[in-house]
Amino acid sequence: MRITLKELLDNLGVGYVMSAYETCPWAAYDDEQGLTCSAEVRMNNDGDELEAEMQFMREFPKEGEKPIEQVFWLLGQPATADKWDVRGVKIRGEGNTENKYAFEEKAVSFFCACVQELKMGKIPDIDEILAREMKDKEKFSGNSQGGGSKAPKIKPQALMGMKSGR
């Protein structure tokens, strides 16, 4: 996924290049459900590590629910001189266990979609956004790739620049 820091931050919903120690937070609260969703993107003290995180905090958790649930976590670091790469992603505590195609790109899109909901003051519907953003919609998204047609016939004389006939 190697892209510039600005592209990565734009894709995460930040919209500007962050500097060391900087944080970009979002939050929304639903009074009826007693539910807060907060998300943030933060840069470390050296400006060479980026973290994005989203969590739910429940005032009155139902049976089986945790009071605080980390929904998303991402770690980005420089890969080359000006390109950054996503080094780790966890959604609901799991990484790319199924080896999904373009998992990191889809995870970044998922986070950005959640941030857009938070910017509008809404609690994101995680299941709906996951289904929309993480689906395998690419041609070669599965583990097996389709075969093509037969190999073209190449004449060895054409490769070596030899002329035929004598």
CSV table of C-alpha atoms in Angstrom, one decimal:
chain,number,residue,atom,x,y,z
A,1,MET,CA,0.0,0.0,0.0
A,2,ARG,CA,3.0,2.3,-0.1
A,3,ILE,CA,1.7,5.9,-0.4
A,4,THR,CA,2.8,9.3,0.8
A,5,LEU,CA,2.0,10.4,4.4
A,6,LYS,CA,-0.4,13.0,3.0
A,7,GLU,CA,-2.3,10.4,1.0
A,8,LEU,CA,-2.4,8.1,4.0
A,9,LEU,CA,-3.8,10.8,6.2
A,10,ASP,CA,-6.3,11.9,3.6
A,11,ASN,CA,-7.4,8.3,3.2
A,12,LEU,CA,-7.9,8.1,7.0
A,13,GLY,CA,-10.1,11.2,7.0
A,14,VAL,CA,-7.5,13.7,8.5
A,15,GLY,CA,-7.1,16.0,5.6
A,16,TYR,CA,-3.8,17.5,6.4
A,17,VAL,CA,-0.2,16.4,7.2
A,18,MET,CA,0.2,15.9,11.0
A,19,SER,CA,3.4,16.7,12.8
A,20,ALA,CA,5.1,15.0,15.8
A,21,TYR,CA,2.9,14.7,19.0
A,22,GLU,CA,-0.2,15.8,17.0
A,23,THR,CA,-3.6,14.1,17.4
A,24,CYS,CA,-6.8,14.4,15.3
A,25,PRO,CA,-9.8,13.2,17.3
A,26,TRP,CA,-13.5,12.6,16.5
A,27,ALA,CA,-16.4,11.5,18.8
A,28,ALA,CA,-20.1,11.1,18.8
A,29,TYR,CA,-22.5,10.3,21.6
A,30,ASP,CA,-25.9,8.6,21.5
A,31,ASP,CA,-27.9,9.5,24.6
A,32,GLU,CA,-30.6,6.9,24.1
A,33,GLN,CA,-28.1,4.0,23.9
A,34,GLY,CA,-25.6,5.5,26.3
A,35,LEU,CA,-23.0,4.9,23.7
A,36,THR,CA,-19.9,6.9,22.8
A,37,CYS,CA,-17.8,6.3,19.7
A,38,SER,CA,-14.4,7.9,19.6
A,39,ALA,CA,-11.8,7.7,16.9
A,40,GLU,CA,-8.4,9.4,16.6
A,41,VAL,CA,-5.3,9.4,14.4
A,42,ARG,CA,-2.1,10.3,16.3
A,43,MET,CA,1.5,10.8,15.4
A,44,ASN,CA,4.3,9.7,17.8
A,45,ASN,CA,6.9,12.1,19.2
A,46,ASP,CA,9.5,11.5,16.4
A,47,GLY,CA,6.9,11.8,13.6
A,48,ASP,CA,7.8,8.4,12.3
A,49,GLU,CA,4.9,6.3,13.5
A,50,LEU,CA,1.2,6.8,13.0
A,51,GLU,CA,-1.6,5.2,14.9
A,52,ALA,CA,-5.3,5.2,14.2
A,53,GLU,CA,-7.8,3.9,16.7
A,54,MET,CA,-11.6,3.7,17.2
A,55,GLN,CA,-13.5,2.5,20.2
A,56,PHE,CA,-16.9,2.2,21.7
A,57,MET,CA,-17.6,3.1,25.3
A,58,ARG,CA,-20.9,1.9,26.8
A,59,GLU,CA,-22.5,3.4,29.9
A,60,PHE,CA,-24.8,0.4,30.4
A,61,PRO,CA,-23.3,-2.6,28.7
A,62,LYS,CA,-25.7,-5.5,28.0
A,63,GLU,CA,-24.9,-9.0,28.9
A,64,GLY,CA,-21.9,-10.2,26.7
A,65,GLU,CA,-20.9,-6.6,25.8
A,66,LYS,CA,-17.7,-5.0,27.1
A,67,PRO,CA,-17.9,-1.5,28.6
A,68,ILE,CA,-15.0,-0.4,26.3
A,69,GLU,CA,-14.5,-2.1,23.0
A,70,GLN,CA,-11.6,-1.4,20.6
A,71,VAL,CA,-13.2,-1.7,17.2
A,72,PHE,CA,-10.2,-0.6,15.0
A,73,TRP,CA,-6.4,-0.2,15.4
A,74,LEU,CA,-3.9,0.7,12.7
A,75,LEU,CA,-0.1,1.3,12.7
A,76,GLY,CA,1.6,3.1,9.9
A,77,GLN,CA,5.3,3.6,9.4
A,78,PRO,CA,7.7,4.9,6.8
A,79,ALA,CA,8.6,2.3,4.2
A,80,THR,CA,11.0,4.3,1.9
A,81,ALA,CA,12.2,7.9,1.8
A,82,ASP,CA,8.7,9.5,1.2
A,83,LYS,CA,6.3,6.5,1.2
A,84,TRP,CA,4.5,5.1,4.2
A,85,ASP,CA,3.0,1.7,4.7
A,86,VAL,CA,0.4,0.1,6.9
A,87,ARG,CA,2.3,-2.3,9.2
A,88,GLY,CA,-0.6,-3.6,11.3
A,89,VAL,CA,-4.4,-3.5,11.3
A,90,LYS,CA,-6.9,-5.0,13.7
A,91,ILE,CA,-10.6,-4.8,13.3
A,92,ARG,CA,-12.6,-6.1,16.3
A,93,GLY,CA,-9.4,-7.7,17.6
A,94,GLU,CA,-8.5,-9.6,14.4
A,95,GLY,CA,-6.0,-8.9,11.7
A,96,ASN,CA,-6.0,-10.2,8.1
A,97,THR,CA,-6.6,-13.9,9.2
A,98,GLU,CA,-8.3,-14.8,5.9
A,99,ASN,CA,-5.6,-13.2,3.7
A,100,LYS,CA,-8.2,-10.9,2.1
A,101,TYR,CA,-7.2,-9.1,-1.0
A,102,ALA,CA,-6.1,-5.4,-0.4
A,103,PHE,CA,-7.0,-5.8,3.3
A,104,GLU,CA,-5.0,-2.7,4.4
A,105,GLU,CA,-6.6,-0.5,1.8
A,106,LYS,CA,-10.0,-1.7,2.7
A,107,ALA,CA,-9.3,-1.2,6.4
A,108,VAL,CA,-8.3,2.4,5.8
A,109,SER,CA,-11.5,2.9,3.8
A,110,PHE,CA,-13.5,1.4,6.6
A,111,PHE,CA,-11.9,3.7,9.2
A,112,CYS,CA,-12.5,6.8,6.9
A,113,ALA,CA,-16.2,5.8,6.4
A,114,CYS,CA,-16.6,5.6,10.2
A,115,VAL,CA,-14.9,9.0,10.6
A,116,GLN,CA,-17.3,10.5,8.1
A,117,GLU,CA,-20.2,9.2,10.3
A,118,LEU,CA,-18.6,10.7,13.4
A,119,LYS,CA,-18.1,14.0,11.7
A,120,MET,CA,-21.9,14.1,11.1
A,121,GLY,CA,-22.4,13.4,14.8
A,122,LYS,CA,-23.6,9.8,14.2
A,123,ILE,CA,-22.5,6.6,15.8
A,124,PRO,CA,-21.3,4.5,12.9
A,125,ASP,CA,-23.0,1.2,12.2
A,126,ILE,CA,-19.9,-1.0,12.3
A,127,ASP,CA,-21.5,-4.1,10.8
A,128,GLU,CA,-23.0,-2.2,7.8
A,129,ILE,CA,-19.8,-0.3,7.1
A,130,LEU,CA,-17.7,-3.5,7.4
A,131,ALA,CA,-20.0,-5.3,5.0
A,132,ARG,CA,-19.7,-2.5,2.5
A,133,GLU,CA,-16.0,-1.6,2.7
A,134,MET,CA,-14.4,-5.0,3.4
A,135,LYS,CA,-16.2,-7.1,0.7
A,136,ASP,CA,-14.3,-8.8,-2.1
A,137,LYS,CA,-15.3,-6.7,-5.1
A,138,GLU,CA,-12.1,-6.9,-7.1
A,139,LYS,CA,-11.7,-9.2,-10.1
A,140,PHE,CA,-8.8,-11.2,-8.4
A,141,SER,CA,-9.9,-10.8,-4.8
A,142,GLY,CA,-10.2,-14.5,-4.2
A,143,ASN,CA,-7.3,-16.9,-3.4
A,144,SER,CA,-7.4,-18.6,-6.8
A,145,GLN,CA,-6.8,-16.8,-10.0
A,146,GLY,CA,-8.4,-17.7,-13.3
A,147,GLY,CA,-6.4,-19.1,-16.1
A,148,GLY,CA,-5.9,-17.3,-19.4
A,149,SER,CA,-5.9,-18.6,-23.0
A,150,LYS,CA,-3.2,-20.7,-24.6
A,151,ALA,CA,0.4,-19.3,-24.7
A,152,PRO,CA,1.2,-17.6,-28.0
A,153,LYS,CA,3.3,-19.4,-30.5
A,154,ILE,CA,6.6,-17.6,-30.9
A,155,LYS,CA,9.0,-18.5,-33.7
A,156,PRO,CA,12.6,-18.7,-32.4
A,157,GLN,CA,14.0,-17.1,-35.5
A,158,ALA,CA,11.9,-13.9,-34.7
A,159,LEU,CA,13.5,-13.7,-31.3
A,160,MET,CA,17.0,-14.0,-32.5
A,161,GLY,CA,16.5,-11.6,-35.4
A,162,MET,CA,17.2,-14.3,-38.0
A,163,LYS,CA,15.6,-14.2,-41.4
A,164,SER,CA,14.0,-17.3,-42.7
A,165,GLY,CA,14.6,-18.9,-46.0
A,166,ARG,CA,17.9,-19.5,-47.9
